[in-house]
């Protein structure tokens, strides 16, 4: 694995390898309170063009737990492509750190960084995809399929195999998070469907789309939400919130799903908009365990990408 820009850049075996390593690192931390310092002396530069809570803290803590460290650079500090060309930023950082992670408005900037850095480049969210989120989502699906986190850690391969029996329904916008979730479901053999208003589907080939949320969740094991208005789309806020009125995950929609169904959300959640408080805080919600899996997923990814051979 040279870079990590999209789930589909890699073979299913490679993605599964990252997930198995993540579960092993999670188990190691749970059992011993620490991880072996496999990234000792290594640094990750993290470039942010947009705000972040989970991604920033999970990557930074992953580096810390594995014995390395992170250098976090905000939008105004670097001016990616404005103060300095993206290629020059890559060339400079590539001589100083062992990895670069970036959250960008333009996915093309990630490709330029990867072409010129000479060190691994990681997508921390672009307008196209959010593959690091999808790794954590896959761990959460494995936890659900295995019957709990300890069971998944006891048999990571079996837990990942069991994800193939799940039906995941993303209720909302066909966006970056939906695309990466669909792709990781494809890797693991899980059934994926998108429930969205007309005009908001993913344009990827093969995606199963429903414009009827109630019908779509009828046999779902997992309901998944994201904001209706992604970062950079603030000018579409009113139109999108209106268009998505029938795609809110509330108790009525959850009631149309089987009782076994769990609810996920990549967060941040706009409570009362795409998901209600009662669902977020209800017994079927797994959203905070899912957020915590960001840390473990990022460890698996960074260990595979950045540890010395
Ligand atoms: N889910 C996610 O990427 O959260 P942040 O935007 O807070 O990093
Ligand atoms: N789709 C959202 C995800 C945030 C983690 C966005 O791009 O803003």
Coordinates of N, CA, C and O in Angstrom, one line a residue, residues 56-157:
X56 N -9.1 14.5 13.0 CA -7.9 15.1 13.6 C -7.4 14.4 14.8 O -6.3 14.0 15.0
X57 N -8.4 14.1 15.8 CA -7.9 13.5 17.0 C -7.6 12.1 16.8 O -6.6 11.6 17.4
X58 N -8.3 11.4 16.0 CA -8.0 9.9 15.8 C -6.7 9.7 15.1 O -5.9 8.8 15.5
X59 N -6.4 10.5 14.1 CA -5.1 10.3 13.4 C -3.9 10.7 14.4 O -2.9 10.1 14.5
X60 N -4.1 11.9 15.1 CA -3.1 12.3 16.0 C -2.8 11.3 17.1 O -1.7 11.0 17.4
X61 N -3.9 10.9 17.7 CA -3.8 9.9 18.8 C -3.2 8.5 18.3 O -2.5 7.9 19.0
X62 N -3.6 8.2 17.1 CA -3.1 6.9 16.5 C -1.5 7.0 16.4 O -0.8 6.1 16.7
X63 N -1.0 8.2 15.9 CA 0.4 8.4 15.8 C 1.0 8.3 17.2 O 2.1 7.6 17.4
X64 N 0.4 9.0 18.2 CA 1.0 9.0 19.5 C 1.0 7.6 20.1 O 2.0 7.1 20.7
X65 N -0.1 6.8 20.0 CA -0.1 5.5 20.5 C 0.9 4.5 19.9 O 1.3 3.6 20.5
X66 N 1.2 4.8 18.6 CA 2.1 3.9 17.9 C 3.6 4.4 18.0 O 4.5 3.9 17.3
X67 N 3.8 5.4 18.9 CA 5.2 5.9 19.2 C 5.7 6.9 18.3 O 6.8 7.4 18.4
X68 N 4.9 7.4 17.3 CA 5.3 8.5 16.4 C 4.6 9.8 16.9 O 4.2 9.9 18.0
X69 N 4.6 10.8 16.0 CA 3.9 12.0 16.3 C 3.3 12.7 15.1 O 3.7 12.3 14.0
X70 N 2.4 13.6 15.3 CA 1.7 14.3 14.2 C 2.0 15.8 14.3 O 2.2 16.4 15.4
X71 N 2.1 16.4 13.1 CA 2.3 17.9 13.0 C 1.0 18.4 12.3 O 0.7 18.0 11.1
X72 N 0.2 19.1 13.0 CA -1.1 19.5 12.5 C -1.0 21.0 11.9 O -0.6 21.9 12.6
X73 N -1.5 21.1 10.6 CA -1.4 22.4 9.9 C -2.8 22.8 9.5 O -3.4 22.1 8.7
X74 N -3.2 23.9 9.9 CA -4.6 24.4 9.6 C -4.5 25.1 8.2 O -3.5 25.4 7.7
X75 N -5.7 25.4 7.7 CA -5.9 26.0 6.4 C -5.1 27.3 6.2 O -4.4 27.5 5.2
X76 N -5.1 28.2 7.2 CA -4.5 29.5 7.0 C -3.0 29.4 7.1 O -2.2 30.3 6.6
X77 N -2.4 28.3 7.7 CA -1.0 28.2 7.8 C -0.3 27.8 6.5 O 0.7 28.3 6.1
X78 N -1.0 26.9 5.7 CA -0.3 26.3 4.5 C -0.8 27.0 3.2 O 0.0 27.3 2.3
X79 N -2.1 27.3 3.1 CA -2.6 27.9 1.9 C -2.3 27.0 0.7 O -1.7 27.4 -0.3
X80 N -2.8 25.7 0.8 CA -2.5 24.7 -0.2 C -3.0 25.2 -1.6 O -4.1 25.5 -1.8
X81 N -2.0 25.4 -2.5 CA -2.3 25.8 -3.9 C -2.5 27.3 -4.0 O -2.8 27.8 -5.1
X82 N -2.4 28.0 -2.9 CA -2.6 29.5 -2.9 C -1.3 30.2 -2.5 O -0.6 30.8 -3.3
X83 N -0.8 30.0 -1.2 CA 0.4 30.5 -0.8 C 1.6 29.8 -1.6 O 2.6 30.4 -1.8
X84 N 1.4 28.5 -1.8 CA 2.4 27.7 -2.4 C 1.7 26.6 -3.3 O 0.6 26.2 -2.9
X85 N 2.4 26.2 -4.3 CA 1.7 25.1 -5.1 C 1.6 23.8 -4.3 O 2.4 23.6 -3.4
X86 N 0.6 23.1 -4.7 CA 0.4 21.8 -4.0 C 1.6 20.9 -4.2 O 2.1 20.2 -3.2
X87 N 2.2 20.9 -5.4 CA 3.4 20.0 -5.6 C 4.5 20.5 -4.8 O 5.3 19.6 -4.2
X88 N 4.7 21.8 -4.6 CA 5.8 22.2 -3.8 C 5.6 21.9 -2.3 O 6.6 21.6 -1.6
X89 N 4.4 22.0 -1.8 CA 4.1 21.6 -0.5 C 4.5 20.1 -0.3 O 5.1 19.8 0.7
X90 N 4.1 19.3 -1.2 CA 4.4 17.9 -1.2 C 5.9 17.7 -1.2 O 6.4 16.9 -0.3
X91 N 6.7 18.4 -2.0 CA 8.1 18.2 -2.1 C 8.8 18.6 -0.8 O 9.7 17.9 -0.3
X92 N 8.3 19.6 -0.2 CA 8.9 20.1 1.1 C 8.6 19.1 2.2 O 9.5 18.6 2.9
X93 N 7.4 18.8 2.4 CA 7.0 17.9 3.5 C 7.6 16.5 3.3 O 8.0 15.9 4.3
X94 N 7.7 16.0 2.1 CA 8.3 14.7 1.8 C 9.7 14.5 2.3 O 10.1 13.4 2.6
X95 N 10.4 15.6 2.5 CA 11.8 15.6 3.0 C 11.9 15.7 4.6 O 12.9 15.6 5.1
X96 N 10.7 15.9 5.2 CA 10.7 16.2 6.6 C 9.9 15.2 7.4 O 10.1 15.1 8.6
X97 N 8.9 14.6 6.8 CA 8.0 13.7 7.5 C 7.9 12.4 6.8 O 8.3 12.3 5.6
X98 N 7.4 11.4 7.4 CA 7.2 10.0 6.8 C 5.9 9.8 6.2 O 5.6 8.7 5.6
X99 N 4.9 10.7 6.4 CA 3.6 10.6 5.8 C 2.9 11.9 5.8 O 3.2 12.8 6.6
X100 N 1.9 12.1 4.9 CA 1.1 13.3 4.8 C -0.3 12.9 4.7 O -0.7 12.0 3.9
X101 N -1.2 13.5 5.5 CA -2.6 13.3 5.5 C -3.3 14.6 5.2 O -2.8 15.7 5.7
X102 N -4.3 14.7 4.4 CA -4.9 15.9 4.0 C -6.4 15.8 3.9 O -7.0 14.8 3.4
X103 N -7.1 16.9 4.4 CA -8.6 17.1 4.2 C -8.7 18.3 3.3 O -8.3 19.4 3.6
X104 N -9.3 18.0 2.1 CA -9.3 19.0 1.0 C -10.6 19.3 0.4 O -11.5 18.4 0.4
X105 N -10.8 20.4 -0.3 CA -12.0 20.7 -1.1 C -11.9 20.0 -2.4 O -12.9 19.7 -3.0
X106 N -10.7 19.8 -2.9 CA -10.5 19.3 -4.3 C -9.7 18.0 -4.2 O -8.5 18.0 -3.8
X107 N -10.3 16.9 -4.6 CA -9.7 15.6 -4.5 C -8.4 15.6 -5.4 O -7.4 14.8 -5.0
X108 N -8.4 16.4 -6.4 CA -7.2 16.4 -7.3 C -5.9 16.9 -6.5 O -4.8 16.5 -6.8
X109 N -6.1 17.7 -5.4 CA -5.0 18.1 -4.6 C -4.3 16.8 -3.9 O -3.1 16.8 -3.8
X110 N -5.2 15.9 -3.6 CA -4.6 14.7 -3.0 C -3.7 13.9 -4.0 O -2.7 13.4 -3.6
X111 N -4.2 13.9 -5.2 CA -3.5 13.1 -6.2 C -2.1 13.9 -6.5 O -1.1 13.2 -6.8
X112 N -2.2 15.2 -6.5 CA -0.9 16.0 -6.7 C 0.0 15.7 -5.6 O 1.2 15.5 -5.8
X113 N -0.5 15.8 -4.4 CA 0.4 15.5 -3.2 C 1.0 14.1 -3.4 O 2.2 13.9 -3.2
X114 N 0.2 13.1 -3.7 CA 0.7 11.7 -3.8 C 1.8 11.6 -5.0 O 2.8 10.9 -4.8
X115 N 1.6 12.4 -6.0 CA 2.5 12.3 -7.1 C 3.9 12.9 -6.8 O 4.9 12.5 -7.4
X116 N 4.0 13.8 -5.8 CA 5.2 14.6 -5.6 C 5.8 14.4 -4.2 O 6.9 14.9 -4.0
X117 N 5.1 13.7 -3.3 CA 5.6 13.7 -1.9 C 6.8 12.8 -1.7 O 7.7 13.0 -0.9
X118 N 6.7 11.6 -2.4 CA 7.7 10.6 -2.1 C 7.5 9.9 -0.7 O 8.3 9.1 -0.3
X119 N 6.4 10.2 -0.1 CA 6.0 9.5 1.2 C 4.5 9.2 1.0 O 3.8 9.8 0.2
X120 N 4.0 8.3 1.8 CA 2.5 8.0 1.7 C 1.6 9.2 2.0 O 1.9 10.0 2.8
X121 N 0.6 9.3 1.2 CA -0.4 10.3 1.3 C -1.8 9.7 1.6 O -2.2 8.7 1.0
X122 N -2.5 10.3 2.6 CA -3.7 9.7 3.1 C -4.8 10.7 2.9 O -4.7 11.9 3.3
X123 N -6.0 10.3 2.4 CA -7.2 11.1 2.3 C -7.9 11.2 3.6 O -8.5 10.2 4.1
X124 N -8.0 12.4 4.2 CA -8.8 12.6 5.4 C -10.1 13.2 5.1 O -10.8 13.7 6.0
X125 N -10.6 13.1 3.9 CA -11.9 13.5 3.4 C -11.7 14.5 2.3 O -10.9 15.5 2.4
X126 N -12.3 14.2 1.2 CA -12.4 15.1 0.0 C -13.8 15.2 -0.4 O -14.7 14.5 0.2
X127 N -14.1 15.9 -1.4 CA -15.5 16.0 -1.9 C -15.9 14.7 -2.5 O -17.1 14.4 -2.7
X128 N -15.0 13.8 -2.9 CA -15.3 12.6 -3.5 C -15.4 11.4 -2.5 O -16.4 10.6 -2.7
X129 N -14.6 11.3 -1.6 CA -14.6 10.1 -0.7 C -14.1 10.4 0.7 O -13.4 11.4 0.9
X130 N -14.4 9.5 1.6 CA -13.9 9.6 3.0 C -13.5 8.2 3.4 O -14.1 7.5 4.2
X131 N -12.4 7.6 2.8 CA -12.1 6.2 3.0 C -11.6 5.9 4.4 O -11.8 4.8 4.9
X132 N -11.1 6.9 5.1 CA -10.6 6.6 6.5 C -11.9 6.4 7.4 O -11.9 5.5 8.3
X133 N -12.9 7.1 7.1 CA -14.2 6.9 7.8 C -14.8 5.5 7.5 O -15.2 4.8 8.4
X134 N -14.6 5.1 6.2 CA -15.2 3.8 5.8 C -14.4 2.7 6.5 O -15.0 1.6 6.8
X135 N -13.1 2.8 6.8 CA -12.4 1.8 7.6 C -13.0 1.6 9.0 O -13.3 0.5 9.4
X136 N -13.3 2.7 9.6 CA -13.9 2.7 11.0 C -15.3 2.1 10.9 O -15.8 1.3 11.7
X137 N -16.1 2.5 9.8 CA -17.4 1.9 9.6 C -17.3 0.4 9.5 O -18.2 -0.3 10.0
X138 N -16.3 -0.1 8.7 CA -16.2 -1.5 8.5 C -15.9 -2.2 9.9 O -16.4 -3.3 10.1
X139 N -15.1 -1.6 10.7 CA -14.8 -2.2 12.1 C -16.2 -2.3 12.8 O -16.4 -3.3 13.5
X140 N -17.0 -1.2 12.7 CA -18.2 -1.2 13.5 C -19.2 -2.2 12.9 O -19.9 -2.9 13.7
X141 N -19.2 -2.4 11.6 CA -20.0 -3.5 11.0 C -19.5 -4.8 11.5 O -20.3 -5.7 11.8
X142 N -18.2 -5.0 11.6 CA -17.7 -6.3 12.1 C -18.1 -6.5 13.6 O -18.4 -7.6 14.0
X143 N -18.1 -5.5 14.4 CA -18.5 -5.6 15.8 C -20.0 -6.0 15.8 O -20.3 -6.8 16.7
X144 N -20.8 -5.4 15.0 CA -22.2 -5.7 15.0 C -22.4 -7.1 14.5 O -23.1 -7.9 15.2
X145 N -21.7 -7.5 13.4 CA -21.9 -8.9 12.9 C -21.4 -9.9 13.8 O -22.0 -11.0 13.9
X146 N -20.4 -9.6 14.6 CA -19.8 -10.6 15.5 C -20.5 -10.7 16.8 O -20.4 -11.7 17.6
X147 N -21.4 -9.7 17.1 CA -22.1 -9.7 18.3 C -21.4 -9.0 19.4 O -21.8 -9.1 20.6
X148 N -20.4 -8.1 19.1 CA -19.8 -7.3 20.1 C -18.3 -7.1 19.8 O -17.7 -7.9 19.0
X149 N -17.7 -6.1 20.3 CA -16.2 -5.8 20.0 C -15.3 -6.9 20.5 O -14.3 -7.3 19.8
X150 N -15.6 -7.5 21.6 CA -14.6 -8.6 22.1 C -14.7 -9.8 21.2 O -13.7 -10.4 20.9
X151 N -15.9 -10.1 20.7 CA -16.1 -11.3 19.8 C -15.3 -11.0 18.5 O -14.7 -11.9 17.9
X152 N -15.4 -9.7 18.0 CA -14.7 -9.4 16.8 C -13.2 -9.5 17.0 O -12.5 -9.9 16.0
X153 N -12.7 -9.0 18.1 CA -11.3 -9.1 18.3 C -10.8 -10.6 18.5 O -9.7 -10.9 18.1
X154 N -11.7 -11.4 19.1 CA -11.3 -12.8 19.2 C -11.2 -13.5 17.9 O -10.3 -14.5 17.8
X155 N -11.9 -13.1 16.9 CA -11.9 -13.8 15.6 C -12.1 -12.7 14.5 O -13.2 -12.6 13.9
X156 N -11.1 -11.9 14.3 CA -11.2 -10.8 13.3 C -11.6 -11.2 11.9 O -12.5 -10.6 11.3
X157 N -11.0 -12.3 11.5 CA -11.4 -12.8 10.1 C -12.8 -13.2 10.0 O -13.5 -12.9 9.1

